[in-house]
PDB file of N, CA and C in Angstrom:
ATOM      1  N   GLU A  16       2.982 -12.771   0.868  1.00 48.00           N
ATOM      2  CA  GLU A  16       4.619 -12.167   0.467  1.00 48.00           C
ATOM      3  C   GLU A  16       5.469 -13.426  -0.562  1.00 48.00           C
ATOM      4  N   THR A  17       4.865 -14.646  -0.172  1.00 56.00           N
ATOM      5  CA  THR A  17       6.072 -15.936  -0.745  1.00 56.00           C
ATOM      6  C   THR A  17       4.938 -16.136  -2.207  1.00 56.00           C
ATOM      7  N   ARG A  18       3.978 -15.668  -2.562  1.00 67.00           N
ATOM      8  CA  ARG A  18       3.822 -15.647  -3.804  1.00 67.00           C
ATOM      9  C   ARG A  18       3.779 -14.882  -4.572  1.00 67.00           C
ATOM     10  N   LEU A  19       4.392 -13.757  -4.580  1.00 64.00           N
ATOM     11  CA  LEU A  19       5.060 -12.484  -4.747  1.00 64.00           C
ATOM     12  C   LEU A  19       6.377 -12.626  -5.395  1.00 64.00           C
ATOM     13  N   ARG A  20       6.873 -13.086  -4.276  1.00 63.00           N
ATOM     14  CA  ARG A  20       8.367 -13.353  -4.529  1.00 63.00           C
ATOM     15  C   ARG A  20       8.802 -13.899  -5.966  1.00 63.00           C
ATOM     16  N   PRO A  21       8.448 -15.316  -6.325  1.00 70.00           N
ATOM     17  CA  PRO A  21       8.805 -15.853  -7.382  1.00 70.00           C
ATOM     18  C   PRO A  21       8.506 -14.715  -8.348  1.00 70.00           C
ATOM     19  N   VAL A  22       7.408 -14.182  -8.726  1.00 63.00           N
ATOM     20  CA  VAL A  22       7.070 -13.286  -9.522  1.00 63.00           C
ATOM     21  C   VAL A  22       8.079 -11.985  -9.729  1.00 63.00           C
ATOM     22  N   ALA A  23       8.306 -11.477  -8.600  1.00 63.00           N
ATOM     23  CA  ALA A  23       9.460 -10.448  -8.495  1.00 63.00           C
ATOM     24  C   ALA A  23      10.601 -11.014  -8.571  1.00 63.00           C
ATOM     25  N   ARG A  24      11.201 -12.075  -8.791  1.00 66.00           N
ATOM     26  CA  ARG A  24      12.289 -12.653  -8.570  1.00 66.00           C
ATOM     27  C   ARG A  24      12.648 -12.784 -10.585  1.00 66.00           C
ATOM     28  N   SER A  25      11.494 -12.937 -11.131  1.00 67.00           N
ATOM     29  CA  SER A  25      11.619 -12.848 -12.490  1.00 67.00           C
ATOM     30  C   SER A  25      12.079 -11.538 -13.541  1.00 67.00           C
ATOM     31  N   GLY A  26      12.462 -10.841 -12.488  1.00 63.00           N
ATOM     32  CA  GLY A  26      13.141  -9.466 -12.799  1.00 63.00           C
ATOM     33  C   GLY A  26      12.731  -8.818 -13.722  1.00 63.00           C
ATOM     34  N   LYS A  27      11.114  -9.084 -13.919  1.00 73.00           N
ATOM     35  CA  LYS A  27      10.217  -7.967 -14.324  1.00 73.00           C
ATOM     36  C   LYS A  27      10.056  -6.489 -14.025  1.00 73.00           C
ATOM     37  N   PHE A  28      10.938  -6.320 -12.674  1.00 75.00           N
ATOM     38  CA  PHE A  28      10.461  -4.734 -11.642  1.00 75.00           C
ATOM     39  C   PHE A  28      11.777  -4.440 -11.706  1.00 75.00           C
ATOM     40  N   LYS A  29      13.004  -4.569 -12.594  1.00 79.00           N
ATOM     41  CA  LYS A  29      14.137  -4.234 -13.117  1.00 79.00           C
ATOM     42  C   LYS A  29      14.232  -3.355 -14.227  1.00 79.00           C
ATOM     43  N   LYS A  30      14.602  -1.781 -13.791  1.00 80.00           N
ATOM     44  CA  LYS A  30      14.450  -1.254 -15.135  1.00 80.00           C
ATOM     45  C   LYS A  30      16.020  -0.312 -15.276  1.00 80.00           C
ATOM     46  N   VAL A  31      16.252  -0.077 -16.095  1.00 82.00           N
ATOM     47  CA  VAL A  31      17.788   0.527 -16.526  1.00 82.00           C
ATOM     48  C   VAL A  31      17.060   2.161 -16.674  1.00 82.00           C
ATOM     49  N   CYS A  32      18.783   2.607 -16.276  1.00 83.00           N
ATOM     50  CA  CYS A  32      17.964   4.223 -16.128  1.00 83.00           C
ATOM     51  C   CYS A  32      18.292   4.531 -17.388  1.00 83.00           C
ATOM     52  N   THR A  33      17.659   5.707 -17.323  1.00 84.00           N
ATOM     53  CA  THR A  33      17.035   5.829 -19.429  1.00 84.00           C
ATOM     54  C   THR A  33      17.830   7.253 -19.330  1.00 84.00           C
ATOM     55  N   ARG A  34      18.542   7.868 -18.509  1.00 86.00           N
ATOM     56  CA  ARG A  34      19.491   8.959 -18.908  1.00 86.00           C
ATOM     57  C   ARG A  34      20.735   8.269 -19.977  1.00 86.00           C
ATOM     58  N   PRO A  35      21.233   9.153 -20.840  1.00 86.00           N
ATOM     59  CA  PRO A  35      22.147   8.648 -21.941  1.00 86.00           C
ATOM     60  C   PRO A  35      23.630   8.336 -21.194  1.00 86.00           C
ATOM     61  N   ASP A  36      24.064   8.992 -20.192  1.00 88.00           N
ATOM     62  CA  ASP A  36      25.078   8.547 -19.752  1.00 88.00           C
ATOM     63  C   ASP A  36      25.256   7.612 -18.414  1.00 88.00           C
ATOM     64  N   CYS A  37      24.180   7.191 -17.868  1.00 86.00           N
ATOM     65  CA  CYS A  37      23.796   6.337 -17.010  1.00 86.00           C
ATOM     66  C   CYS A  37      23.358   4.611 -17.547  1.00 86.00           C
ATOM     67  N   VAL A  38      24.120   3.776 -16.819  1.00 83.00           N
ATOM     68  CA  VAL A  38      23.316   2.244 -17.330  1.00 83.00           C
ATOM     69  C   VAL A  38      23.373   1.577 -15.936  1.00 83.00           C
ATOM     70  N   GLU A  39      23.053   2.262 -14.627  1.00 88.00           N
ATOM     71  CA  GLU A  39      22.601   1.535 -13.958  1.00 88.00           C
ATOM     72  C   GLU A  39      21.209   1.194 -13.708  1.00 88.00           C
ATOM     73  N   GLU A  40      20.980  -0.032 -13.205  1.00 85.00           N
ATOM     74  CA  GLU A  40      19.969  -0.807 -12.878  1.00 85.00           C
ATOM     75  C   GLU A  40      18.943  -0.397 -11.640  1.00 85.00           C
ATOM     76  N   VAL A  41      17.896  -0.277 -11.540  1.00 82.00           N
ATOM     77  CA  VAL A  41      17.070   0.083 -10.351  1.00 82.00           C
ATOM     78  C   VAL A  41      16.125  -1.019 -10.451  1.00 82.00           C
ATOM     79  N   ASP A  42      16.201  -1.515  -9.109  1.00 81.00           N
ATOM     80  CA  ASP A  42      15.225  -2.838  -8.482  1.00 81.00           C
ATOM     81  C   ASP A  42      14.047  -1.915  -8.011  1.00 81.00           C
ATOM     82  N   TYR A  43      12.955  -2.306  -8.301  1.00 81.00           N
ATOM     83  CA  TYR A  43      11.767  -2.063  -7.834  1.00 81.00           C
ATOM     84  C   TYR A  43      10.871  -3.051  -7.103  1.00 81.00           C
ATOM     85  N   THR A  44      11.597  -4.397  -6.939  1.00 80.00           N
ATOM     86  CA  THR A  44      10.812  -5.509  -6.686  1.00 80.00           C
ATOM     87  C   THR A  44      10.161  -5.374  -5.334  1.00 80.00           C
ATOM     88  N   ASP A  45      11.089  -5.030  -4.168  1.00 81.00           N
ATOM     89  CA  ASP A  45      10.250  -4.857  -2.758  1.00 81.00           C
ATOM     90  C   ASP A  45       9.291  -3.965  -3.026  1.00 81.00           C
ATOM     91  N   GLU A  46       9.594  -2.417  -3.204  1.00 83.00           N
ATOM     92  CA  GLU A  46       8.368  -1.271  -3.772  1.00 83.00           C
ATOM     93  C   GLU A  46       7.121  -2.226  -4.445  1.00 83.00           C
ATOM     94  N   THR A  47       7.183  -3.096  -5.412  1.00 82.00           N
ATOM     95  CA  THR A  47       6.129  -3.570  -5.559  1.00 82.00           C
ATOM     96  C   THR A  47       5.333  -4.740  -5.087  1.00 82.00           C
ATOM     97  N   VAL A  48       6.206  -5.649  -4.479  1.00 82.00           N
ATOM     98  CA  VAL A  48       5.772  -6.482  -3.675  1.00 82.00           C
ATOM     99  C   VAL A  48       5.181  -5.904  -2.363  1.00 82.00           C
ATOM    100  N   LEU A  49       5.678  -5.044  -2.026  1.00 85.00           N
ATOM    101  CA  LEU A  49       4.999  -4.346  -0.704  1.00 85.00           C
ATOM    102  C   LEU A  49       3.564  -3.472  -1.199  1.00 85.00           C
ATOM    103  N   ASP A  50       3.772  -2.752  -2.546  1.00 85.00           N
ATOM    104  CA  ASP A  50       2.339  -2.222  -2.898  1.00 85.00           C
ATOM    105  C   ASP A  50       1.230  -3.420  -3.159  1.00 85.00           C
ATOM    106  N   ASN A  51       1.996  -4.464  -3.707  1.00 83.00           N
ATOM    107  CA  ASN A  51       0.655  -5.917  -3.734  1.00 83.00           C
ATOM    108  C   ASN A  51       0.305  -6.265  -2.430  1.00 83.00           C
ATOM    109  N   ILE A  52       0.977  -6.502  -1.565  1.00 84.00           N
ATOM    110  CA  ILE A  52       1.180  -6.928   0.003  1.00 84.00           C
ATOM    111  C   ILE A  52      -0.287  -5.592   0.495  1.00 84.00           C
ATOM    112  N   ILE A  53      -0.048  -4.634   0.517  1.00 87.00           N
ATOM    113  CA  ILE A  53      -1.020  -3.356   0.861  1.00 87.00           C
ATOM    114  C   ILE A  53      -2.368  -3.355   0.419  1.00 87.00           C
ATOM    115  N   ARG A  54      -2.331  -3.602  -1.298  1.00 86.00           N
ATOM    116  CA  ARG A  54      -3.622  -3.466  -1.800  1.00 86.00           C
ATOM    117  C   ARG A  54      -4.224  -5.204  -1.945  1.00 86.00           C
ATOM    118  N   GLY A  55      -3.456  -6.250  -1.477  1.00 85.00           N
ATOM    119  CA  GLY A  55      -4.255  -7.291  -0.757  1.00 85.00           C
ATOM    120  C   GLY A  55      -4.922  -7.362   0.533  1.00 85.00           C
ATOM    121  N   LEU A  56      -4.837  -6.280   1.686  1.00 87.00           N
ATOM    122  CA  LEU A  56      -5.168  -6.253   2.364  1.00 87.00           C
ATOM    123  C   LEU A  56      -6.877  -6.167   2.510  1.00 87.00           C
ATOM    124  N   ARG A  57      -7.206  -7.166   3.570  1.00 86.00           N
ATOM    125  CA  ARG A  57      -8.870  -7.169   3.496  1.00 86.00           C
ATOM    126  C   ARG A  57      -9.361  -5.992   4.700  1.00 86.00           C
ATOM    127  N   GLU A  58      -8.868  -6.429   5.444  1.00 87.00           N
ATOM    128  CA  GLU A  58      -9.414  -5.080   6.521  1.00 87.00           C
ATOM    129  C   GLU A  58      -9.069  -3.761   6.129  1.00 87.00           C
ATOM    130  N   GLU A  59     -10.131  -3.005   6.026  1.00 90.00           N
ATOM    131  CA  GLU A  59     -10.173  -1.252   5.538  1.00 90.00           C
ATOM    132  C   GLU A  59      -9.364  -0.646   6.888  1.00 90.00           C
ATOM    133  N   GLU A  60      -9.931  -1.321   8.137  1.00 91.00           N
ATOM    134  CA  GLU A  60      -8.733  -0.132   8.731  1.00 91.00           C
ATOM    135  C   GLU A  60      -7.410  -0.448   9.128  1.00 91.00           C
ATOM    136  N   ILE A  61      -6.940  -1.398   9.071  1.00 90.00           N
ATOM    137  CA  ILE A  61      -5.617  -2.023   8.750  1.00 90.00           C
ATOM    138  C   ILE A  61      -4.909  -1.023   7.944  1.00 90.00           C
ATOM    139  N   LYS A  62      -5.641  -1.798   6.210  1.00 91.00           N
ATOM    140  CA  LYS A  62      -4.976  -0.727   5.428  1.00 91.00           C
ATOM    141  C   LYS A  62      -5.174   0.740   5.713  1.00 91.00           C
ATOM    142  N   THR A  63      -5.373   1.224   5.972  1.00 90.00           N
ATOM    143  CA  THR A  63      -6.089   2.876   6.681  1.00 90.00           C
ATOM    144  C   THR A  63      -4.521   3.071   7.039  1.00 90.00           C
ATOM    145  N   LYS A  64      -4.049   2.021   8.083  1.00 90.00           N
ATOM    146  CA  LYS A  64      -3.049   2.267   9.855  1.00 90.00           C
ATOM    147  C   LYS A  64      -2.202   2.254   8.569  1.00 90.00           C
ATOM    148  N   VAL A  65      -1.792   1.635   7.781  1.00 90.00           N
ATOM    149  CA  VAL A  65      -0.528   1.335   6.753  1.00 90.00           C
ATOM    150  C   VAL A  65      -0.644   2.304   5.796  1.00 90.00           C
ATOM    151  N   MET A  66      -1.144   2.994   5.144  1.00 89.00           N
ATOM    152  CA  MET A  66      -1.362   3.678   4.114  1.00 89.00           C
ATOM    153  C   MET A  66      -0.876   5.077   4.886  1.00 89.00           C
ATOM    154  N   ALA A  67      -1.290   5.633   6.256  1.00 91.00           N
ATOM    155  CA  ALA A  67      -0.818   6.461   7.112  1.00 91.00           C
ATOM    156  C   ALA A  67       0.409   6.300   7.312  1.00 91.00           C
ATOM    157  N   MET A  68       1.225   5.388   7.183  1.00 90.00           N
ATOM    158  CA  MET A  68       2.334   5.526   7.752  1.00 90.00           C
ATOM    159  C   MET A  68       3.349   6.332   6.893  1.00 90.00           C
ATOM    160  N   ASP A  69       4.586   6.927   7.748  1.00 89.00           N
ATOM    161  CA  ASP A  69       5.319   7.603   7.365  1.00 89.00           C
ATOM    162  C   ASP A  69       6.410   7.212   6.021  1.00 89.00           C
ATOM    163  N   ASP A  70       6.538   7.748   5.027  1.00 83.00           N
ATOM    164  CA  ASP A  70       7.149   6.993   3.584  1.00 83.00           C
ATOM    165  C   ASP A  70       8.648   6.556   4.306  1.00 83.00           C
ATOM    166  N   THR A  71       8.915   7.228   5.159  1.00 84.00           N
ATOM    167  CA  THR A  71      10.351   6.783   5.735  1.00 84.00           C
ATOM    168  C   THR A  71      10.471   5.581   6.570  1.00 84.00           C
ATOM    169  N   THR A  72       9.267   5.073   7.306  1.00 82.00           N
ATOM    170  CA  THR A  72       9.285   4.080   8.170  1.00 82.00           C
ATOM    171  C   THR A  72       8.525   2.856   7.386  1.00 82.00           C
ATOM    172  N   CYS A  73       8.195   3.212   6.250  1.00 84.00           N
ATOM    173  CA  CYS A  73       7.037   2.690   5.376  1.00 84.00           C
ATOM    174  C   CYS A  73       8.014   1.197   4.915  1.00 84.00           C
ATOM    175  N   SER A  74       8.327  -0.171   5.252  1.00 86.00           N
ATOM    176  CA  SER A  74       8.980  -0.891   4.787  1.00 86.00           C
ATOM    177  C   SER A  74       8.542  -2.041   4.487  1.00 86.00           C
ATOM    178  N   MET A  75       9.105  -2.986   4.260  1.00 84.00           N
ATOM    179  CA  MET A  75       8.939  -4.455   4.310  1.00 84.00           C
ATOM    180  C   MET A  75       8.499  -4.702   5.581  1.00 84.00           C
ATOM    181  N   LYS A  76       9.404  -4.712   6.510  1.00 87.00           N
ATOM    182  CA  LYS A  76       9.519  -5.280   7.860  1.00 87.00           C
ATOM    183  C   LYS A  76       8.700  -4.587   8.546  1.00 87.00           C
ATOM    184  N   THR A  77       8.367  -3.213   8.424  1.00 89.00           N
ATOM    185  CA  THR A  77       7.509  -2.590   9.560  1.00 89.00           C
ATOM    186  C   THR A  77       6.084  -2.752   9.060  1.00 89.00           C
ATOM    187  N   VAL A  78       5.769  -3.075   8.038  1.00 89.00           N
ATOM    188  CA  VAL A  78       4.274  -3.123   7.202  1.00 89.00           C
ATOM    189  C   VAL A  78       3.842  -4.528   7.829  1.00 89.00           C
ATOM    190  N   LEU A  79       4.595  -5.475   7.545  1.00 88.00           N
ATOM    191  CA  LEU A  79       4.503  -6.835   7.797  1.00 88.00           C
ATOM    192  C   LEU A  79       4.219  -6.843   9.366  1.00 88.00           C
ATOM    193  N   LYS A  80       5.495  -6.170  10.373  1.00 89.00           N
ATOM    194  CA  LYS A  80       5.312  -6.336  11.723  1.00 89.00           C
ATOM    195  C   LYS A  80       3.378  -5.587  11.994  1.00 89.00           C
ATOM    196  N   LEU A  81       3.311  -4.701  11.583  1.00 90.00           N
ATOM    197  CA  LEU A  81       2.158  -3.729  11.879  1.00 90.00           C
ATOM    198  C   LEU A  81       0.785  -4.600  11.810  1.00 90.00           C
ATOM    199  N   VAL A  82       0.898  -5.603  10.487  1.00 89.00           N
ATOM    200  CA  VAL A  82      -0.496  -6.246  10.208  1.00 89.00           C
ATOM    201  C   VAL A  82      -0.318  -7.422  11.050  1.00 89.00           C
ATOM    202  N   GLN A  83       0.682  -8.086  11.137  1.00 88.00           N
ATOM    203  CA  GLN A  83       0.395  -9.053  12.115  1.00 88.00           C
ATOM    204  C   GLN A  83      -0.051  -8.970  13.609  1.00 88.00           C
ATOM    205  N   ALA A  84       0.699  -7.762  13.941  1.00 89.00           N
ATOM    206  CA  ALA A  84       0.250  -7.044  15.537  1.00 89.00           C
ATOM    207  C   ALA A  84      -1.170  -6.922  15.425  1.00 89.00           C
ATOM    208  N   GLU A  85      -1.952  -6.502  14.738  1.00 89.00           N
ATOM    209  CA  GLU A  85      -3.349  -5.849  14.194  1.00 89.00           C
ATOM    210  C   GLU A  85      -4.202  -7.126  14.221  1.00 89.00           C
ATOM    211  N   GLU A  86      -3.783  -8.172  13.310  1.00 87.00           N
ATOM    212  CA  GLU A  86      -4.486  -9.629  13.160  1.00 87.00           C
ATOM    213  C   GLU A  86      -4.379 -10.204  14.541  1.00 87.00           C
ATOM    214  N   LEU A  87      -3.549 -10.226  15.317  1.00 85.00           N
ATOM    215  CA  LEU A  87      -3.276 -11.251  16.574  1.00 85.00           C
ATOM    216  C   LEU A  87      -4.101 -10.239  17.799  1.00 85.00           C
ATOM    217  N   GLY A  88      -3.966  -8.700  17.317  1.00 86.00           N
ATOM    218  CA  GLY A  88      -4.976  -8.007  18.424  1.00 86.00           C
ATOM    219  C   GLY A  88      -6.465  -8.633  18.169  1.00 86.00           C
ATOM    220  N   ARG A  89      -6.959  -8.506  16.886  1.00 84.00           N
ATOM    221  CA  ARG A  89      -8.521  -8.525  16.361  1.00 84.00           C
ATOM    222  C   ARG A  89      -8.500 -10.277  16.813  1.00 84.00           C
ATOM    223  N   ARG A  90      -7.696 -11.263  16.743  1.00 82.00           N
ATOM    224  CA  ARG A  90      -7.987 -12.636  16.661  1.00 82.00           C
ATOM    225  C   ARG A  90      -8.032 -12.709  18.244  1.00 82.00           C
ATOM    226  N   SER A  91      -7.151 -11.812  19.590  1.00 81.00           N
ATOM    227  CA  SER A  91      -7.282 -11.924  20.415  1.00 81.00           C
ATOM    228  C   SER A  91      -8.829 -11.268  21.529  1.00 81.00           C
ATOM    229  N   VAL A  92      -9.182  -9.959  20.594  1.00 81.00           N
ATOM    230  CA  VAL A  92     -10.458  -9.638  20.766  1.00 81.00           C
ATOM    231  C   VAL A  92     -11.945 -10.702  20.708  1.00 81.00           C
ATOM    232  N   ARG A  93     -11.107 -11.269  19.587  1.00 79.00           N
ATOM    233  CA  ARG A  93     -12.741 -12.203  19.271  1.00 79.00           C
ATOM    234  C   ARG A  93     -12.699 -13.225  20.166  1.00 79.00           C
ATOM    235  N   ALA A  94     -11.322 -14.150  20.800  1.00 74.00           N
ATOM    236  CA  ALA A  94     -11.436 -15.062  21.697  1.00 74.00           C
ATOM    237  C   ALA A  94     -11.853 -14.580  23.004  1.00 74.00           C
ATOM    238  N   ALA A  95     -11.587 -13.002  23.505  1.00 73.00           N
ATOM    239  CA  ALA A  95     -11.873 -12.949  24.618  1.00 73.00           C
ATOM    240  C   ALA A  95     -13.621 -12.752  24.655  1.00 73.00           C
ATOM    241  N   LYS A  96     -14.256 -12.687  23.400  1.00 74.00           N
ATOM    242  CA  LYS A  96     -15.448 -12.183  23.497  1.00 74.00           C
ATOM    243  C   LYS A  96     -16.540 -13.485  23.581  1.00 74.00           C
ATOM    244  N   ASP A  97     -15.238 -14.485  23.012  1.00 71.00           N
ATOM    245  CA  ASP A  97     -15.877 -15.962  22.678  1.00 71.00           C
ATOM    246  C   ASP A  97     -16.319 -16.612  24.418  1.00 71.00           C
ATOM    247  N   MET A  98     -14.812 -16.313  25.121  1.00 71.00           N
ATOM    248  CA  MET A  98     -15.044 -16.771  26.165  1.00 71.00           C
ATOM    249  C   MET A  98     -15.767 -16.114  27.189  1.00 71.00           C
ATOM    250  N   GLU A  99     -16.084 -15.199  26.943  1.00 71.00           N
ATOM    251  CA  GLU A  99     -17.075 -14.288  28.131  1.00 71.00           C
ATOM    252  C   GLU A  99     -18.255 -15.093  28.066  1.00 71.00           C
ATOM    253  N   GLY A 100     -19.016 -15.673  27.083  1.00 70.00           N
ATOM    254  CA  GLY A 100     -20.101 -16.435  27.249  1.00 70.00           C
ATOM    255  C   GLY A 100     -19.908 -17.365  27.561  1.00 70.00           C
ATOM    256  N   VAL A 101     -18.738 -18.284  27.562  1.00 70.00           N
ATOM    257  CA  VAL A 101     -18.508 -19.490  28.603  1.00 70.00           C
ATOM    258  C   VAL A 101     -18.426 -18.965  29.800  1.00 70.00           C
ATOM    259  N   TYR A 102     -17.647 -18.230  29.893  1.00 70.00           N
ATOM    260  CA  TYR A 102     -17.326 -17.786  31.571  1.00 70.00           C
ATOM    261  C   TYR A 102     -18.626 -17.374  32.226  1.00 70.00           C
ATOM    262  N   ALA A 103     -19.566 -16.891  31.577  1.00 71.00           N
ATOM    263  CA  ALA A 103     -20.972 -16.562  32.318  1.00 71.00           C
ATOM    264  C   ALA A 103     -21.998 -17.674  32.748  1.00 71.00           C
ATOM    265  N   PHE A 104     -21.355 -18.682  31.379  1.00 71.00           N
ATOM    266  CA  PHE A 104     -22.304 -19.699  31.503  1.00 71.00           C
ATOM    267  C   PHE A 104     -21.903 -20.660  32.939  1.00 71.00           C
ATOM    268  N   THR A 105     -20.250 -20.810  32.943  1.00 76.00           N
ATOM    269  CA  THR A 105     -19.785 -21.694  34.337  1.00 76.00           C
ATOM    270  C   THR A 105     -20.054 -21.090  35.431  1.00 76.00           C
ATOM    271  N   LEU A 106     -20.371 -19.506  35.563  1.00 73.00           N
ATOM    272  CA  LEU A 106     -20.752 -18.562  36.632  1.00 73.00           C
ATOM    273  C   LEU A 106     -22.202 -19.363  37.314  1.00 73.00           C
ATOM    274  N   LEU A 107     -22.832 -19.280  36.166  1.00 74.00           N
ATOM    275  CA  LEU A 107     -24.440 -19.371  36.940  1.00 74.00           C
ATOM    276  C   LEU A 107     -24.573 -21.102  36.688  1.00 74.00           C
ATOM    277  N   TYR A 108     -23.794 -21.578  36.171  1.00 74.00           N
ATOM    278  CA  TYR A 108     -23.864 -23.333  36.818  1.00 74.00           C
ATOM    279  C   TYR A 108     -23.549 -23.181  37.949  1.00 74.00           C
ATOM    280  N   PHE A 109     -22.752 -22.946  38.147  1.00 75.00           N
ATOM    281  CA  PHE A 109     -21.740 -22.841  39.657  1.00 75.00           C
ATOM    282  C   PHE A 109     -22.967 -22.235  40.488  1.00 75.00           C
ATOM    283  N   TYR A 110     -23.710 -21.113  40.313  1.00 74.00           N
ATOM    284  CA  TYR A 110     -24.503 -20.406  41.363  1.00 74.00           C
ATOM    285  C   TYR A 110     -25.756 -21.241  41.851  1.00 74.00           C
ATOM    286  N   PHE A 111     -26.266 -22.171  40.507  1.00 74.00           N
ATOM    287  CA  PHE A 111     -27.262 -22.963  40.442  1.00 74.00           C
ATOM    288  C   PHE A 111     -26.831 -24.165  41.351  1.00 74.00           C
ATOM    289  N   LEU A 112     -25.592 -24.555  41.440  1.00 76.00           N
ATOM    290  CA  LEU A 112     -25.109 -25.942  41.696  1.00 76.00           C
ATOM    291  C   LEU A 112     -24.901 -25.520  43.206  1.00 76.00           C
ATOM    292  N   ARG A 113     -24.118 -24.682  43.825  1.00 79.00           N
ATOM    293  CA  ARG A 113     -23.906 -24.165  44.965  1.00 79.00           C
ATOM    294  C   ARG A 113     -25.439 -23.560  45.629  1.00 79.00           C
ATOM    295  N   ASN A 114     -26.715 -23.252  44.972  1.00 77.00           N
ATOM    296  CA  ASN A 114     -27.703 -23.079  45.814  1.00 77.00           C
ATOM    297  C   ASN A 114     -29.067 -23.920  45.297  1.00 77.00           C
ATOM    298  N   ASP A 115     -28.288 -25.402  45.485  1.00 75.00           N
ATOM    299  CA  ASP A 115     -29.325 -26.503  45.069  1.00 75.00           C
ATOM    300  C   ASP A 115     -30.268 -26.032  44.320  1.00 75.00           C
ATOM    301  N   LEU A 116     -30.116 -25.347  43.235  1.00 68.00           N
ATOM    302  CA  LEU A 116     -31.360 -24.585  41.947  1.00 68.00           C
ATOM    303  C   LEU A 116     -31.344 -25.742  40.844  1.00 68.00           C
ATOM    304  N   SER A 117     -32.440 -25.861  40.312  1.00 67.00           N
ATOM    305  CA  SER A 117     -32.262 -26.865  39.215  1.00 67.00           C
ATOM    306  C   SER A 117     -32.032 -25.968  37.793  1.00 67.00           C
ATOM    307  N   LEU A 118     -31.655 -26.694  37.068  1.00 57.00           N
ATOM    308  CA  LEU A 118     -31.045 -25.429  35.746  1.00 57.00           C
ATOM    309  C   LEU A 118     -32.425 -25.999  34.883  1.00 57.00           C
ATOM    310  N   PHE A 119     -33.087 -27.022  34.953  1.00 54.00           N
ATOM    311  CA  PHE A 119     -33.746 -27.544  33.737  1.00 54.00           C
ATOM    312  C   PHE A 119     -35.057 -27.709  34.998  1.00 54.00           C
TER     313      PHE A 119
END
């Protein structure tokens, strides 16, 4: 998000209404930044979850919360799997130690 905001601030994503009686300026900055964030997601599963969100709840805040939660969950699962090996080795080590068995 932070690398996209300076580009977005340039005003390139603001358009003036094209109706003859309208001079209102419409700002598409948030939508453009959000689209780029979604497009830049590496994990297809996370991208699919974001794309499945209802349009009424799909905002910058909710997308970022979902992506952060998914990434944190993935890291936690990986860390737990890494610890399984350490835990198994520790149990085995203490089993051998308790039973006066040689490891090598």
